[in-house]
Amino acid sequence: MTVTNLIIIKIIEIGPVIIIPSILFLVGFITTRKPLKNLKNSAFIFAGMLGFAILLTLFINFFKPIIDTIILNSPKKFEIIDIGWAASKEIILNSPITLQIIIGVFSLNIVMLLLRFTRTINIDIWNYWIFLLVGSIIFTITEIKWVGVLIALIVAAITLVLADIYAPFIGNYFAVMGVSNPQTQVVTWAPVSQLVNFIFNKIPGLKKAHIFYEEIQYKLGFFSEPMVMGFILGFVIGIITKYRNFQLNVWPNILYALLSGFKLAIIMILMPRLVTILLKGLHPAINDIREFINRKITKRVLYVGIDSIFFAGMPSVIGLSIIIIPLTAYIATILPGNKILPSADLIIIPFLLIWAV
């Protein structure tokens, strides 16, 4: 374990909530001559990301009782526990190639931009951790440093290309133009979603079905309001959580279900508002960066690589997550051969679902 590794881990542990606004704040001194505007944009981004991160944690914790109910009522014995980031941290912490990978990925991005192999400027330094993890795992297996670094660079190159390909999808759906998502663990699921959609379009009956969140929202009317939908879904989840002893304690269990409904309703009301605050700072910050690049460097259309946290709080994503998170736990109990108890990494589900909506 080197001093360099400890510094890198400490930076990663700070998390995107601090790192991304800080990077955009520093970049803002170059791209705009208005320091107060730069400070305001960064403050909005920080406030939105901090609030969303807190709510996302509450959102995931909301499902713990129903997941516990699902697990307890399953005859399956789980031998492997999902501990999430803790395992990745230990692998990266004990790797001797972390600094080489960071320098290599940063240099690769510049070279690919110069050679026009990518349009993405990856300012999301925090998400370098996935390249560090991949390279460190390969080194652990092969014990050859250059192989670990090479595989990490290949993964980074593929990630940048995929980020370019799917940037227009992000811009059109989430109305955030000029950005891409160079997160390996997220953007690699975009082709899978596209393939599933392609297959569905070839199935008679399904190909004529157009199920969009906006259409469902229009047809449901009052019941599609985040507060109402959150309360109804939360109440149902509360009832399911207590179904085994519901008749023994009817009123306490109904009260529990009502409180569950109120909790989820509050979360669903606040999340879109925090995303609005976040985007209020992101839009002008990204526009300043793009204008600076077009004015000083190149007229070529480039994308600013940002974290998927900017999109995971959209109502369509959160609405689908309410169904998928407990469903994931249930699938784990019936999937033949599965020995993993999903827990810590359930928090990534809203980020993956940005490609499903």
XYZ file of C-alpha atoms in Angstrom:
357
model
C 0.000 0.000 0.000
C 1.644 3.218 -1.187
C 1.066 6.864 -0.296
C -0.165 7.410 -3.873
C -2.797 4.696 -3.447
C -3.982 6.211 -0.174
C -4.304 9.666 -1.755
C -6.224 8.231 -4.736
C -8.563 6.278 -2.451
C -9.195 9.373 -0.298
C -10.073 11.372 -3.419
C -12.438 8.624 -4.610
C -13.996 8.384 -1.128
C -14.862 12.088 -1.271
C -17.403 11.064 -3.897
C -18.978 12.759 -6.916
C -21.055 15.134 -4.774
C -17.903 17.102 -3.898
C -15.611 16.257 -6.807
C -17.898 17.083 -9.764
C -19.002 20.569 -8.563
C -15.367 21.293 -7.619
C -14.105 20.327 -11.090
C -16.816 22.378 -12.809
C -16.032 25.292 -10.481
C -12.318 25.196 -11.395
C -13.072 24.746 -15.099
C -15.470 27.688 -14.837
C -12.592 30.053 -14.059
C -11.221 29.242 -17.515
C -14.455 29.112 -19.505
C -16.183 32.200 -18.108
C -14.981 35.598 -16.947
C -17.874 35.939 -14.526
C -16.725 34.490 -11.172
C -20.060 35.127 -9.448
C -21.929 33.282 -12.195
C -19.436 30.423 -11.918
C -19.884 30.307 -8.144
C -23.683 30.334 -8.473
C -23.651 27.482 -11.025
C -21.366 25.370 -8.836
C -23.508 26.094 -5.763
C -26.667 24.929 -7.561
C -24.905 21.768 -8.769
C -23.532 21.024 -5.294
C -26.869 21.663 -3.556
C -28.749 19.522 -6.070
C -26.257 16.647 -5.930
C -26.017 16.697 -2.134
C -29.784 16.720 -1.699
C -30.247 14.018 -4.312
C -27.540 11.815 -2.743
C -29.264 12.054 0.655
C -32.679 11.303 -0.843
C -31.283 8.414 -2.897
C -29.924 6.833 0.290
C -33.335 7.252 1.967
C -34.986 5.850 -1.166
C -32.855 2.680 -1.124
C -33.256 2.261 2.659
C -37.037 2.502 2.178
C -36.969 -0.910 0.464
C -34.970 -2.663 3.196
C -38.042 -3.980 5.112
C -39.696 -5.498 2.023
C -36.377 -6.967 0.844
C -35.886 -8.497 4.314
C -39.400 -9.956 4.071
C -38.642 -11.450 0.649
C -35.339 -12.943 1.860
C -36.794 -14.327 5.121
C -39.591 -16.079 3.250
C -37.184 -17.707 0.828
C -35.808 -21.209 1.503
C -32.588 -20.274 -0.311
C -29.394 -19.813 1.694
C -27.143 -17.024 0.473
C -23.427 -17.739 0.850
C -22.104 -14.492 -0.675
C -22.950 -11.024 0.648
C -22.912 -7.967 -1.601
C -20.700 -5.456 0.234
C -20.480 -3.022 -2.690
C -17.719 -0.407 -2.783
C -15.828 -1.904 0.192
C -14.519 -4.808 -1.911
C -13.498 -2.529 -4.802
C -11.723 -0.199 -2.380
C -9.523 -2.977 -0.984
C -8.547 -4.177 -4.469
C -7.605 -0.663 -5.644
C -5.872 0.183 -2.354
C -3.459 -2.740 -2.713
C -2.773 -2.303 -6.431
C 0.658 -0.999 -7.565
C -0.666 0.345 -10.890
C -3.266 2.927 -9.832
C -1.196 5.988 -10.772
C -0.210 4.477 -14.138
C -3.865 3.805 -14.964
C -4.980 7.351 -14.053
C -2.226 8.938 -16.162
C -2.894 6.455 -18.976
C -6.673 7.025 -19.094
C -6.288 10.816 -18.944
C -3.692 10.747 -21.744
C -5.821 8.331 -23.782
C -8.774 10.728 -23.652
C -6.595 13.585 -24.975
C -5.107 11.418 -27.753
C -8.538 10.134 -28.813
C -9.843 13.719 -28.929
C -6.902 14.857 -31.074
C -7.292 11.876 -33.437
C -11.083 12.405 -33.556
C -11.772 8.927 -32.164
C -14.054 10.432 -29.515
C -16.059 13.589 -28.881
C -16.206 13.147 -25.105
C -14.129 15.241 -22.717
C -14.267 13.133 -19.572
C -14.163 15.632 -16.705
C -15.784 13.088 -14.378
C -12.471 12.165 -12.742
C -14.292 10.413 -9.879
C -15.434 7.628 -12.189
C -11.849 6.693 -12.998
C -12.295 4.257 -10.116
C -13.916 1.706 -12.447
C -10.810 1.728 -14.684
C -8.651 1.349 -11.564
C -10.764 -1.612 -10.459
C -10.612 -3.385 -13.838
C -6.857 -2.905 -14.188
C -6.222 -3.946 -10.579
C -8.271 -7.145 -10.946
C -6.386 -8.075 -14.130
C -3.070 -7.401 -12.382
C -4.162 -9.550 -9.415
C -4.911 -12.428 -11.802
C -1.898 -12.102 -14.143
C 0.641 -10.340 -11.863
C 1.790 -8.442 -14.981
C 1.559 -4.661 -14.614
C 1.442 -3.680 -18.280
C -1.398 -6.139 -18.953
C -3.488 -4.580 -16.171
C -2.849 -1.065 -17.488
C -3.561 -2.134 -21.089
C -6.920 -3.730 -20.223
C -7.898 -0.627 -18.224
C -7.085 1.557 -21.259
C -9.084 -0.712 -23.586
C -12.088 -0.473 -21.250
C -11.668 3.324 -21.119
C -11.531 3.555 -24.935
C -14.682 1.437 -25.341
C -16.424 3.541 -22.680
C -15.600 6.803 -24.477
C -16.876 5.448 -27.804
C -20.120 4.215 -26.211
C -20.513 7.575 -24.459
C -20.317 9.276 -27.874
C -22.841 6.925 -29.458
C -25.463 7.356 -26.750
C -24.946 11.065 -25.996
C -27.783 12.071 -28.404
C -30.177 9.728 -26.555
C -29.364 11.500 -23.271
C -29.711 14.926 -24.866
C -33.059 14.180 -26.502
C -34.750 12.406 -23.590
C -33.370 14.306 -20.599
C -33.109 17.662 -22.435
C -29.462 18.136 -21.458
C -27.576 18.806 -24.685
C -23.811 18.575 -25.125
C -23.183 15.936 -22.445
C -22.379 12.226 -22.404
C -22.048 9.558 -19.720
C -18.561 7.961 -19.714
C -19.317 5.628 -16.803
C -18.387 2.064 -17.743
C -20.746 0.466 -15.231
C -23.673 2.482 -16.637
C -23.140 3.200 -20.348
C -22.287 -0.436 -21.191
C -25.928 -1.301 -20.465
C -27.158 1.059 -23.183
C -26.522 -1.444 -26.043
C -28.314 -4.129 -23.998
C -31.392 -1.911 -23.638
C -31.252 -1.106 -27.344
C -31.007 -4.812 -28.236
C -33.983 -5.698 -26.004
C -35.999 -2.895 -27.601
C -35.019 -4.170 -31.076
C -36.178 -7.710 -30.200
C -39.481 -6.430 -28.785
C -40.068 -4.479 -32.007
C -39.840 -7.755 -33.944
C -42.478 -9.547 -31.838
C -46.030 -9.293 -33.244
C -48.299 -7.469 -30.827
C -45.461 -6.035 -28.771
C -44.052 -4.000 -31.645
C -47.242 -1.919 -31.778
C -47.174 -1.191 -28.057
C -45.826 2.245 -27.187
C -45.311 2.372 -23.435
C -43.799 5.702 -22.466
C -43.772 7.299 -19.028
C -45.304 10.486 -20.417
C -48.139 8.503 -22.060
C -48.845 6.547 -18.873
C -48.778 9.824 -16.937
C -51.312 11.355 -19.329
C -53.690 8.374 -19.142
C -53.534 8.036 -15.359
C -54.112 11.749 -14.839
C -54.390 12.581 -11.128
C -52.975 9.184 -10.107
C -49.767 9.839 -12.060
C -48.804 12.780 -9.851
C -45.539 11.915 -8.028
C -47.136 12.510 -4.617
C -50.189 10.322 -5.342
C -48.246 7.593 -7.137
C -45.619 7.567 -4.387
C -48.258 7.249 -1.677
C -50.134 4.422 -3.442
C -46.985 2.423 -4.247
C -45.563 3.048 -0.771
C -48.819 1.903 0.847
C -48.877 -1.288 -1.257
C -45.231 -2.004 -0.420
C -46.020 -1.476 3.274
C -48.934 -3.949 3.105
C -46.782 -6.561 1.325
C -44.014 -6.105 3.910
C -46.405 -6.936 6.771
C -48.609 -9.486 4.988
C -47.556 -12.502 7.118
C -48.913 -11.101 10.379
C -51.324 -8.564 8.939
C -54.456 -10.108 10.457
C -52.840 -10.396 13.891
C -52.165 -6.647 14.148
C -54.446 -5.035 11.585
C -54.403 -1.391 12.688
C -50.666 -1.141 13.520
C -49.900 -2.705 10.137
C -52.267 -0.323 8.322
C -50.561 2.572 10.119
C -47.177 1.191 9.006
C -48.425 1.003 5.398
C -49.747 4.586 5.583
C -46.406 5.846 6.903
C -44.635 3.944 4.111
C -46.903 5.675 1.616
C -46.134 9.115 3.064
C -42.377 8.411 3.072
C -42.307 7.399 -0.584
C -44.610 10.276 -1.548
C -42.242 12.806 0.051
C -39.233 11.253 -1.694
C -40.989 11.327 -5.074
C -42.011 14.967 -4.583
C -38.527 16.148 -3.608
C -36.375 14.209 -6.085
C -37.529 15.983 -9.282
C -37.191 19.338 -7.524
C -33.603 18.603 -6.541
C -32.856 17.535 -10.112
C -34.288 20.879 -11.275
C -31.932 22.715 -8.895
C -29.023 20.608 -10.121
C -29.800 21.277 -13.790
C -30.202 24.997 -13.057
C -26.463 25.046 -12.426
C -25.449 22.369 -14.938
C -27.037 23.900 -18.048
C -25.162 27.240 -17.940
C -21.920 25.534 -16.814
C -21.996 23.119 -19.771
C -22.952 25.923 -22.177
C -19.970 27.995 -20.984
C -17.614 25.054 -21.538
C -18.980 24.376 -25.032
C -18.819 28.057 -26.033
C -15.240 28.321 -24.779
C -14.189 25.228 -26.743
C -15.896 26.486 -29.912
C -14.370 29.948 -29.486
C -10.818 29.024 -28.491
C -10.111 25.437 -29.575
C -12.348 23.882 -32.226
C -15.742 24.270 -33.884
C -16.214 20.519 -33.677
C -19.166 19.275 -31.615
C -17.810 17.851 -28.361
C -19.539 16.303 -25.348
C -18.763 16.960 -21.701
C -18.644 13.653 -19.824
C -20.647 13.791 -16.585
C -21.955 11.440 -13.905
C -25.276 9.607 -14.352
C -26.462 11.079 -11.039
C -27.657 14.025 -13.160
C -30.289 11.776 -14.796
C -31.130 9.153 -12.149
C -33.531 11.447 -10.290
C -35.958 11.886 -13.168
C -39.561 10.832 -12.279
C -39.618 8.119 -14.975
C -36.413 6.553 -13.606
C -37.511 6.687 -9.964
C -40.973 5.325 -10.824
C -39.441 2.301 -12.556
C -36.905 1.828 -9.741
C -39.753 1.375 -7.238
C -40.733 -1.783 -9.132
C -37.279 -3.069 -10.085
C -35.518 -2.826 -6.687
C -37.793 -5.273 -4.782
C -38.135 -7.364 -7.956
C -34.339 -7.754 -8.044
C -34.372 -9.141 -4.502
C -37.189 -11.546 -5.404
C -35.379 -12.774 -8.538
C -32.291 -13.447 -6.384
C -34.377 -15.864 -4.277
C -35.667 -17.910 -7.244
C -32.709 -17.750 -9.642
C -31.147 -21.235 -9.883
C -27.521 -21.316 -8.765
C -27.538 -17.796 -7.336
C -25.696 -17.491 -4.022
C -25.439 -13.691 -3.804
C -27.642 -11.650 -1.481
C -28.217 -8.280 -3.217
C -27.872 -5.381 -0.813
C -25.182 -2.680 -1.068
C -25.227 -2.418 -4.865
C -29.004 -2.002 -5.120
C -28.241 1.725 -5.083
C -26.928 1.475 -8.664
C -30.310 0.336 -10.063
C -31.707 3.865 -10.708
C -28.505 4.691 -12.594
C -28.829 1.625 -14.834
C -32.492 2.332 -15.541
C -31.763 5.625 -17.307
C -31.370 3.479 -20.454
C -34.655 1.653 -19.885
C -36.879 4.742 -19.932
